[in-house]
Amino acid sequence: MNPLKILIVDDEAPARERLRDLLGDIAASQPNAIVGMAANGVEALRLSEEVRPDVMLVDIRMPGMDGIELAQHLAQLEAPPRVIFATAYDEYAVTAFELHAIDYLLKPVRAQRLEAALARARNSLPPTRDTLDRVAEPRRHFAASERGRITLIPVDDVCYLKAELKYVTARTAEREYLLDESLVQLEQEFPERFIRIHRNCLVARSAIEGFERDEAGEHWVVRVGGVGEQLPVSRRQWPSVRTALLGAEQA
């Protein structure tokens, strides 16, 4: 068997070291090579682009980006690694398996359980992007690939999302980012954060400063704060936008 390339993700150094030792103990039956260690999801996501692990051993409660959000982002990659959660908490098991996790190991992790999880990882299919639709909690970051590296954009910083060709542009007050995601999928994942104003555009509710007629006086546009832009509201979307943002009494 070829060695599995493994990335260990845990915010506690002793936990990372224990997993490293366990992987050494079972290397004869499940050949493996540790290609990196990370202390949180942000580090792990960036490191994964460099080392391309086959498997990630992931803690769940971590600062910056927890293990659940990390798994959501990994599912977006072209060749995502298999994820095995290793945590002290059992309440995330349902969400973990919704993300097609290979296994859910409770700490202290036992060598026999880890060995069985790696065996399953060898024979499993990688997760797919549709796993994002099954998870109740939305992500806190978007991930954009730029010059071979992943850039993380806080969802709260995004003023609007606009579909252009096969990409979605995420606009913050500072700049634009290209996301390799579906606008429909993003609308389903963030219904409380964004509202559709056009077939190709979602606007952050908190970024909307107001509405006014366009220069011809025929259509409504939305004023987007922070970026100084006006975006058209389609005739089809205007009734639902007006009801949602201005109140049912004005619908």
PDB file of C-alpha atoms in Angstrom:
ATOM      1  CA  MET A   1       0.000   0.000   0.000  1.00  0.00           C
ATOM      2  CA  ASN A   2       1.162   3.503  -0.765  1.00  0.00           C
ATOM      3  CA  PRO A   3       1.554   5.743   2.290  1.00  0.00           C
ATOM      4  CA  LEU A   4      -1.381   8.071   2.942  1.00  0.00           C
ATOM      5  CA  LYS A   5      -0.314  11.707   3.117  1.00  0.00           C
ATOM      6  CA  ILE A   6      -1.794  13.047   6.347  1.00  0.00           C
ATOM      7  CA  LEU A   7      -2.270  16.578   7.678  1.00  0.00           C
ATOM      8  CA  ILE A   8      -2.959  16.901  11.420  1.00  0.00           C
ATOM      9  CA  VAL A   9      -5.150  19.831  12.514  1.00  0.00           C
ATOM     10  CA  ASP A  10      -5.548  20.600  16.229  1.00  0.00           C
ATOM     11  CA  ASP A  11      -5.082  23.750  18.280  1.00  0.00           C
ATOM     12  CA  GLU A  12      -3.390  21.844  21.131  1.00  0.00           C
ATOM     13  CA  ALA A  13       0.214  20.793  20.607  1.00  0.00           C
ATOM     14  CA  PRO A  14      -0.027  17.698  22.885  1.00  0.00           C
ATOM     15  CA  ALA A  15      -2.988  16.458  20.837  1.00  0.00           C
ATOM     16  CA  ARG A  16      -1.055  16.899  17.589  1.00  0.00           C
ATOM     17  CA  GLU A  17       1.897  15.035  19.059  1.00  0.00           C
ATOM     18  CA  ARG A  18      -0.312  12.165  20.267  1.00  0.00           C
ATOM     19  CA  LEU A  19      -1.798  11.723  16.804  1.00  0.00           C
ATOM     20  CA  ARG A  20       1.673  11.819  15.300  1.00  0.00           C
ATOM     21  CA  ASP A  21       2.797   9.063  17.687  1.00  0.00           C
ATOM     22  CA  LEU A  22      -0.290   6.947  16.993  1.00  0.00           C
ATOM     23  CA  LEU A  23       0.279   7.251  13.257  1.00  0.00           C
ATOM     24  CA  GLY A  24       3.816   5.993  13.812  1.00  0.00           C
ATOM     25  CA  ASP A  25       2.503   3.058  15.837  1.00  0.00           C
ATOM     26  CA  ILE A  26       0.150   1.908  13.077  1.00  0.00           C
ATOM     27  CA  ALA A  27       2.435   2.670  10.133  1.00  0.00           C
ATOM     28  CA  ALA A  28       3.171  -1.024   9.536  1.00  0.00           C
ATOM     29  CA  SER A  29      -0.506  -1.886   8.954  1.00  0.00           C
ATOM     30  CA  GLN A  30      -1.574   1.496   7.533  1.00  0.00           C
ATOM     31  CA  PRO A  31       1.418   3.156   5.839  1.00  0.00           C
ATOM     32  CA  ASN A  32       1.279   6.927   6.249  1.00  0.00           C
ATOM     33  CA  ALA A  33       3.394  10.043   5.965  1.00  0.00           C
ATOM     34  CA  ILE A  34       2.680  13.192   7.974  1.00  0.00           C
ATOM     35  CA  VAL A  35       2.969  16.088   5.532  1.00  0.00           C
ATOM     36  CA  GLY A  36       2.110  18.887   7.950  1.00  0.00           C
ATOM     37  CA  MET A  37       0.488  20.103  11.153  1.00  0.00           C
ATOM     38  CA  ALA A  38      -1.806  23.072  11.677  1.00  0.00           C
ATOM     39  CA  ALA A  39      -3.270  24.762  14.761  1.00  0.00           C
ATOM     40  CA  ASN A  40      -6.592  25.859  13.206  1.00  0.00           C
ATOM     41  CA  GLY A  41      -8.708  25.665  10.097  1.00  0.00           C
ATOM     42  CA  VAL A  42      -7.218  28.761   8.471  1.00  0.00           C
ATOM     43  CA  GLU A  43      -3.696  27.340   8.654  1.00  0.00           C
ATOM     44  CA  ALA A  44      -4.917  23.938   7.494  1.00  0.00           C
ATOM     45  CA  LEU A  45      -6.740  25.272   4.462  1.00  0.00           C
ATOM     46  CA  ARG A  46      -3.726  27.226   3.276  1.00  0.00           C
ATOM     47  CA  LEU A  47      -1.341  24.362   3.993  1.00  0.00           C
ATOM     48  CA  SER A  48      -3.538  21.880   2.151  1.00  0.00           C
ATOM     49  CA  GLU A  49      -2.960  23.774  -1.102  1.00  0.00           C
ATOM     50  CA  GLU A  50       0.779  23.217  -0.697  1.00  0.00           C
ATOM     51  CA  VAL A  51       1.032  19.631   0.545  1.00  0.00           C
ATOM     52  CA  ARG A  52      -2.138  18.098  -1.009  1.00  0.00           C
ATOM     53  CA  PRO A  53      -2.913  15.603   1.780  1.00  0.00           C
ATOM     54  CA  ASP A  54      -4.924  12.444   1.190  1.00  0.00           C
ATOM     55  CA  VAL A  55      -6.399  12.592   4.696  1.00  0.00           C
ATOM     56  CA  MET A  56      -6.883  15.289   7.328  1.00  0.00           C
ATOM     57  CA  LEU A  57      -7.194  14.460  11.008  1.00  0.00           C
ATOM     58  CA  VAL A  58      -9.244  17.405  12.260  1.00  0.00           C
ATOM     59  CA  ASP A  59     -10.250  18.697  15.685  1.00  0.00           C
ATOM     60  CA  ILE A  60     -13.558  20.564  15.809  1.00  0.00           C
ATOM     61  CA  ARG A  61     -13.347  23.323  18.405  1.00  0.00           C
ATOM     62  CA  MET A  62     -10.509  25.576  17.262  1.00  0.00           C
ATOM     63  CA  PRO A  63     -10.015  29.371  17.145  1.00  0.00           C
ATOM     64  CA  GLY A  64     -10.201  31.295  13.889  1.00  0.00           C
ATOM     65  CA  MET A  65     -11.909  28.577  11.874  1.00  0.00           C
ATOM     66  CA  ASP A  66     -13.295  25.423  13.448  1.00  0.00           C
ATOM     67  CA  GLY A  67     -13.195  21.935  11.992  1.00  0.00           C
ATOM     68  CA  ILE A  68     -16.729  22.002  10.625  1.00  0.00           C
ATOM     69  CA  GLU A  69     -16.139  25.137   8.559  1.00  0.00           C
ATOM     70  CA  LEU A  70     -12.798  23.746   7.427  1.00  0.00           C
ATOM     71  CA  ALA A  71     -14.549  20.624   6.097  1.00  0.00           C
ATOM     72  CA  GLN A  72     -17.036  22.833   4.232  1.00  0.00           C
ATOM     73  CA  HIS A  73     -14.192  24.662   2.506  1.00  0.00           C
ATOM     74  CA  LEU A  74     -12.315  21.456   1.731  1.00  0.00           C
ATOM     75  CA  ALA A  75     -15.375  20.154  -0.120  1.00  0.00           C
ATOM     76  CA  GLN A  76     -14.915  23.066  -2.558  1.00  0.00           C
ATOM     77  CA  LEU A  77     -11.455  21.923  -3.650  1.00  0.00           C
ATOM     78  CA  GLU A  78     -10.951  20.161  -6.957  1.00  0.00           C
ATOM     79  CA  ALA A  79      -9.372  17.165  -5.199  1.00  0.00           C
ATOM     80  CA  PRO A  80     -10.509  17.360  -1.564  1.00  0.00           C
ATOM     81  CA  PRO A  81      -8.859  15.225   1.103  1.00  0.00           C
ATOM     82  CA  ARG A  82     -10.780  12.728   3.206  1.00  0.00           C
ATOM     83  CA  VAL A  83     -11.645  14.130   6.633  1.00  0.00           C
ATOM     84  CA  ILE A  84     -11.469  12.209   9.907  1.00  0.00           C
ATOM     85  CA  PHE A  85     -12.619  14.210  12.919  1.00  0.00           C
ATOM     86  CA  ALA A  86     -10.809  13.694  16.226  1.00  0.00           C
ATOM     87  CA  THR A  87     -12.483  15.614  19.033  1.00  0.00           C
ATOM     88  CA  ALA A  88     -13.370  15.531  22.703  1.00  0.00           C
ATOM     89  CA  TYR A  89     -17.015  16.429  21.973  1.00  0.00           C
ATOM     90  CA  ASP A  90     -19.680  14.064  20.676  1.00  0.00           C
ATOM     91  CA  GLU A  91     -22.414  16.613  19.828  1.00  0.00           C
ATOM     92  CA  TYR A  92     -21.035  17.363  16.335  1.00  0.00           C
ATOM     93  CA  ALA A  93     -21.250  13.811  15.022  1.00  0.00           C
ATOM     94  CA  VAL A  94     -24.410  14.336  12.941  1.00  0.00           C
ATOM     95  CA  THR A  95     -23.008  17.431  11.242  1.00  0.00           C
ATOM     96  CA  ALA A  96     -19.698  15.661  10.652  1.00  0.00           C
ATOM     97  CA  PHE A  97     -21.305  12.792   8.787  1.00  0.00           C
ATOM     98  CA  GLU A  98     -23.477  15.210   6.795  1.00  0.00           C
ATOM     99  CA  LEU A  99     -20.140  16.462   5.489  1.00  0.00           C
ATOM    100  CA  HIS A 100     -19.207  12.901   4.500  1.00  0.00           C
ATOM    101  CA  ALA A 101     -16.531  12.580   7.165  1.00  0.00           C
ATOM    102  CA  ILE A 102     -14.789   9.208   7.038  1.00  0.00           C
ATOM    103  CA  ASP A 103     -14.991   8.772  10.800  1.00  0.00           C
ATOM    104  CA  TYR A 104     -15.598  10.607  14.054  1.00  0.00           C
ATOM    105  CA  LEU A 105     -13.051   9.677  16.706  1.00  0.00           C
ATOM    106  CA  LEU A 106     -13.486  10.718  20.322  1.00  0.00           C
ATOM    107  CA  LYS A 107     -10.416  11.688  22.316  1.00  0.00           C
ATOM    108  CA  PRO A 108      -8.365  10.065  23.625  1.00  0.00           C
ATOM    109  CA  VAL A 109      -8.027   8.480  20.203  1.00  0.00           C
ATOM    110  CA  ARG A 110      -7.144   4.802  20.258  1.00  0.00           C
ATOM    111  CA  ALA A 111      -4.732   3.240  17.796  1.00  0.00           C
ATOM    112  CA  GLN A 112      -7.212   0.565  16.745  1.00  0.00           C
ATOM    113  CA  ARG A 113      -9.915   3.122  15.912  1.00  0.00           C
ATOM    114  CA  LEU A 114      -7.463   5.295  13.993  1.00  0.00           C
ATOM    115  CA  GLU A 115      -6.225   2.274  12.063  1.00  0.00           C
ATOM    116  CA  ALA A 116      -9.787   1.365  11.050  1.00  0.00           C
ATOM    117  CA  ALA A 117     -10.537   4.959  10.019  1.00  0.00           C
ATOM    118  CA  LEU A 118      -7.478   5.092   7.746  1.00  0.00           C
ATOM    119  CA  ALA A 119      -8.474   1.785   6.182  1.00  0.00           C
ATOM    120  CA  ARG A 120     -11.876   3.274   5.320  1.00  0.00           C
ATOM    121  CA  ALA A 121     -10.222   6.408   3.967  1.00  0.00           C
ATOM    122  CA  ARG A 122      -8.259   4.331   1.447  1.00  0.00           C
ATOM    123  CA  ASN A 123     -11.453   2.925  -0.055  1.00  0.00           C
ATOM    124  CA  SER A 124     -13.709   5.967   0.153  1.00  0.00           C
ATOM    125  CA  LEU A 125     -14.799   8.541  -2.387  1.00  0.00           C
ATOM    126  CA  PRO A 126     -13.875  12.201  -1.721  1.00  0.00           C
ATOM    127  CA  PRO A 127     -16.584  14.622  -0.542  1.00  0.00           C
ATOM    128  CA  THR A 128     -18.362  16.741  -3.134  1.00  0.00           C
ATOM    129  CA  ARG A 129     -19.573  20.331  -3.248  1.00  0.00           C
ATOM    130  CA  ASP A 130     -23.199  19.378  -2.668  1.00  0.00           C
ATOM    131  CA  THR A 131     -22.293  18.451   0.910  1.00  0.00           C
ATOM    132  CA  LEU A 132     -22.403  22.172   1.701  1.00  0.00           C
ATOM    133  CA  ASP A 133     -26.162  22.192   1.110  1.00  0.00           C
ATOM    134  CA  ARG A 134     -26.750  19.689   3.894  1.00  0.00           C
ATOM    135  CA  VAL A 135     -25.086  21.576   6.732  1.00  0.00           C
ATOM    136  CA  ALA A 136     -27.235  23.863   8.843  1.00  0.00           C
ATOM    137  CA  GLU A 137     -24.523  26.322   9.903  1.00  0.00           C
ATOM    138  CA  PRO A 138     -23.209  28.621   7.142  1.00  0.00           C
ATOM    139  CA  ARG A 139     -19.518  29.345   6.785  1.00  0.00           C
ATOM    140  CA  ARG A 140     -17.901  32.438   8.267  1.00  0.00           C
ATOM    141  CA  HIS A 141     -15.474  32.830   5.343  1.00  0.00           C
ATOM    142  CA  PHE A 142     -15.402  32.596   1.586  1.00  0.00           C
ATOM    143  CA  ALA A 143     -12.304  31.108  -0.033  1.00  0.00           C
ATOM    144  CA  ALA A 144     -10.770  32.553  -3.191  1.00  0.00           C
ATOM    145  CA  SER A 145      -7.848  30.959  -5.013  1.00  0.00           C
ATOM    146  CA  GLU A 146      -5.338  33.617  -6.060  1.00  0.00           C
ATOM    147  CA  ARG A 147      -2.012  32.825  -7.707  1.00  0.00           C
ATOM    148  CA  GLY A 148      -2.040  29.323  -6.314  1.00  0.00           C
ATOM    149  CA  ARG A 149      -2.875  30.345  -2.747  1.00  0.00           C
ATOM    150  CA  ILE A 150      -6.171  30.454  -0.882  1.00  0.00           C
ATOM    151  CA  THR A 151      -7.354  33.843   0.377  1.00  0.00           C
ATOM    152  CA  LEU A 152     -10.058  33.849   3.060  1.00  0.00           C
ATOM    153  CA  ILE A 153     -12.691  36.600   3.005  1.00  0.00           C
ATOM    154  CA  PRO A 154     -14.944  37.094   6.064  1.00  0.00           C
ATOM    155  CA  VAL A 155     -18.562  36.718   4.963  1.00  0.00           C
ATOM    156  CA  ASP A 156     -19.480  39.792   7.028  1.00  0.00           C
ATOM    157  CA  ASP A 157     -17.129  41.921   4.886  1.00  0.00           C
ATOM    158  CA  VAL A 158     -18.874  41.098   1.597  1.00  0.00           C
ATOM    159  CA  CYS A 159     -21.252  43.774   0.287  1.00  0.00           C
ATOM    160  CA  TYR A 160     -22.589  41.821  -2.667  1.00  0.00           C
ATOM    161  CA  LEU A 161     -22.107  38.688  -4.762  1.00  0.00           C
ATOM    162  CA  LYS A 162     -22.470  38.862  -8.537  1.00  0.00           C
ATOM    163  CA  ALA A 163     -22.424  35.981 -11.018  1.00  0.00           C
ATOM    164  CA  GLU A 164     -20.133  36.616 -13.992  1.00  0.00           C
ATOM    165  CA  LEU A 165     -19.467  33.852 -16.510  1.00  0.00           C
ATOM    166  CA  LYS A 166     -18.516  30.732 -14.511  1.00  0.00           C
ATOM    167  CA  TYR A 167     -17.380  32.632 -11.398  1.00  0.00           C
ATOM    168  CA  VAL A 168     -18.998  34.705  -8.660  1.00  0.00           C
ATOM    169  CA  THR A 169     -17.478  38.066  -7.763  1.00  0.00           C
ATOM    170  CA  ALA A 170     -17.475  38.850  -4.050  1.00  0.00           C
ATOM    171  CA  ARG A 171     -17.203  42.608  -3.486  1.00  0.00           C
ATOM    172  CA  THR A 172     -15.898  44.045  -0.230  1.00  0.00           C
ATOM    173  CA  ALA A 173     -15.209  47.689   0.582  1.00  0.00           C
ATOM    174  CA  GLU A 174     -11.572  47.159  -0.423  1.00  0.00           C
ATOM    175  CA  ARG A 175     -11.659  44.996  -3.544  1.00  0.00           C
ATOM    176  CA  GLU A 176     -13.182  42.154  -5.559  1.00  0.00           C
ATOM    177  CA  TYR A 177     -12.512  38.415  -5.234  1.00  0.00           C
ATOM    178  CA  LEU A 178     -13.426  35.578  -7.610  1.00  0.00           C
ATOM    179  CA  LEU A 179     -15.208  32.594  -6.068  1.00  0.00           C
ATOM    180  CA  ASP A 180     -15.583  29.297  -7.851  1.00  0.00           C
ATOM    181  CA  GLU A 181     -19.079  28.773  -6.450  1.00  0.00           C
ATOM    182  CA  SER A 182     -22.710  28.834  -7.530  1.00  0.00           C
ATOM    183  CA  LEU A 183     -24.847  31.893  -6.788  1.00  0.00           C
ATOM    184  CA  VAL A 184     -27.825  29.619  -6.147  1.00  0.00           C
ATOM    185  CA  GLN A 185     -25.835  27.602  -3.644  1.00  0.00           C
ATOM    186  CA  LEU A 186     -24.679  30.764  -1.863  1.00  0.00           C
ATOM    187  CA  GLU A 187     -28.247  32.065  -1.693  1.00  0.00           C
ATOM    188  CA  GLN A 188     -29.346  28.810  -0.059  1.00  0.00           C
ATOM    189  CA  GLU A 189     -26.454  28.817   2.387  1.00  0.00           C
ATOM    190  CA  PHE A 190     -26.817  32.466   3.487  1.00  0.00           C
ATOM    191  CA  PRO A 191     -30.548  33.346   3.337  1.00  0.00           C
ATOM    192  CA  GLU A 192     -30.348  35.630   6.392  1.00  0.00           C
ATOM    193  CA  ARG A 193     -27.262  37.478   5.187  1.00  0.00           C
ATOM    194  CA  PHE A 194     -27.957  38.102   1.471  1.00  0.00           C
ATOM    195  CA  ILE A 195     -31.055  38.910  -0.571  1.00  0.00           C
ATOM    196  CA  ARG A 196     -31.440  38.387  -4.316  1.00  0.00           C
ATOM    197  CA  ILE A 197     -32.069  41.613  -6.261  1.00  0.00           C
ATOM    198  CA  HIS A 198     -31.418  40.237  -9.742  1.00  0.00           C
ATOM    199  CA  ARG A 199     -30.935  36.846 -11.347  1.00  0.00           C
ATOM    200  CA  ASN A 200     -27.168  37.434 -11.198  1.00  0.00           C
ATOM    201  CA  CYS A 201     -26.795  39.354  -7.921  1.00  0.00           C
ATOM    202  CA  LEU A 202     -27.156  38.917  -4.155  1.00  0.00           C
ATOM    203  CA  VAL A 203     -26.706  41.926  -1.867  1.00  0.00           C
ATOM    204  CA  ALA A 204     -25.887  41.887   1.843  1.00  0.00           C
ATOM    205  CA  ARG A 205     -28.922  43.183   3.695  1.00  0.00           C
ATOM    206  CA  SER A 206     -26.681  45.170   6.049  1.00  0.00           C
ATOM    207  CA  ALA A 207     -24.968  46.914   3.104  1.00  0.00           C
ATOM    208  CA  ILE A 208     -28.161  48.340   1.614  1.00  0.00           C
ATOM    209  CA  GLU A 209     -28.425  52.097   2.200  1.00  0.00           C
ATOM    210  CA  GLY A 210     -31.597  52.699   0.220  1.00  0.00           C
ATOM    211  CA  PHE A 211     -33.413  52.565  -3.110  1.00  0.00           C
ATOM    212  CA  GLU A 212     -34.016  55.056  -5.895  1.00  0.00           C
ATOM    213  CA  ARG A 213     -35.069  55.209  -9.516  1.00  0.00           C
ATOM    214  CA  ASP A 214     -32.468  54.939 -12.265  1.00  0.00           C
ATOM    215  CA  GLU A 215     -31.703  57.916 -14.519  1.00  0.00           C
ATOM    216  CA  ALA A 216     -34.477  56.957 -16.928  1.00  0.00           C
ATOM    217  CA  GLY A 217     -36.922  56.645 -14.048  1.00  0.00           C
ATOM    218  CA  GLU A 218     -38.010  53.204 -15.227  1.00  0.00           C
ATOM    219  CA  HIS A 219     -36.288  50.805 -12.819  1.00  0.00           C
ATOM    220  CA  TRP A 220     -35.278  50.662  -9.175  1.00  0.00           C
ATOM    221  CA  VAL A 221     -31.645  50.498  -8.106  1.00  0.00           C
ATOM    222  CA  VAL A 222     -30.182  49.718  -4.691  1.00  0.00           C
ATOM    223  CA  ARG A 223     -27.500  51.906  -3.119  1.00  0.00           C
ATOM    224  CA  VAL A 224     -24.747  49.726  -1.683  1.00  0.00           C
ATOM    225  CA  GLY A 225     -22.875  51.243   1.224  1.00  0.00           C
ATOM    226  CA  GLY A 226     -19.123  50.976   1.522  1.00  0.00           C
ATOM    227  CA  VAL A 227     -18.521  50.678  -2.216  1.00  0.00           C
ATOM    228  CA  GLY A 228     -20.448  53.670  -3.599  1.00  0.00           C
ATOM    229  CA  GLU A 229     -22.255  51.587  -6.196  1.00  0.00           C
ATOM    230  CA  GLN A 230     -25.820  51.315  -7.438  1.00  0.00           C
ATOM    231  CA  LEU A 231     -27.084  47.925  -8.555  1.00  0.00           C
ATOM    232  CA  PRO A 232     -30.242  47.319 -10.587  1.00  0.00           C
ATOM    233  CA  VAL A 233     -33.204  45.513  -9.053  1.00  0.00           C
ATOM    234  CA  SER A 234     -35.054  43.413 -11.618  1.00  0.00           C
ATOM    235  CA  ARG A 235     -38.786  43.834 -12.119  1.00  0.00           C
ATOM    236  CA  ARG A 236     -39.256  40.228 -11.086  1.00  0.00           C
ATOM    237  CA  GLN A 237     -37.370  40.615  -7.798  1.00  0.00           C
ATOM    238  CA  TRP A 238     -38.610  44.079  -6.824  1.00  0.00           C
ATOM    239  CA  PRO A 239     -41.863  42.956  -5.080  1.00  0.00           C
ATOM    240  CA  SER A 240     -40.051  40.450  -2.852  1.00  0.00           C
ATOM    241  CA  VAL A 241     -37.149  42.851  -2.183  1.00  0.00           C
ATOM    242  CA  ARG A 242     -39.562  45.640  -1.256  1.00  0.00           C
ATOM    243  CA  THR A 243     -41.540  43.372   1.049  1.00  0.00           C
ATOM    244  CA  ALA A 244     -38.447  41.939   2.741  1.00  0.00           C
ATOM    245  CA  LEU A 245     -36.596  45.210   3.262  1.00  0.00           C
ATOM    246  CA  LEU A 246     -39.204  47.950   3.373  1.00  0.00           C
ATOM    247  CA  GLY A 247     -42.008  46.098   5.135  1.00  0.00           C
ATOM    248  CA  ALA A 248     -45.208  44.387   4.096  1.00  0.00           C
ATOM    249  CA  GLU A 249     -47.184  47.630   4.438  1.00  0.00           C
ATOM    250  CA  GLN A 250     -45.332  49.100   1.439  1.00  0.00           C
ATOM    251  CA  ALA A 251     -45.598  45.978  -0.742  1.00  0.00           C
TER     252      ALA A 251
END
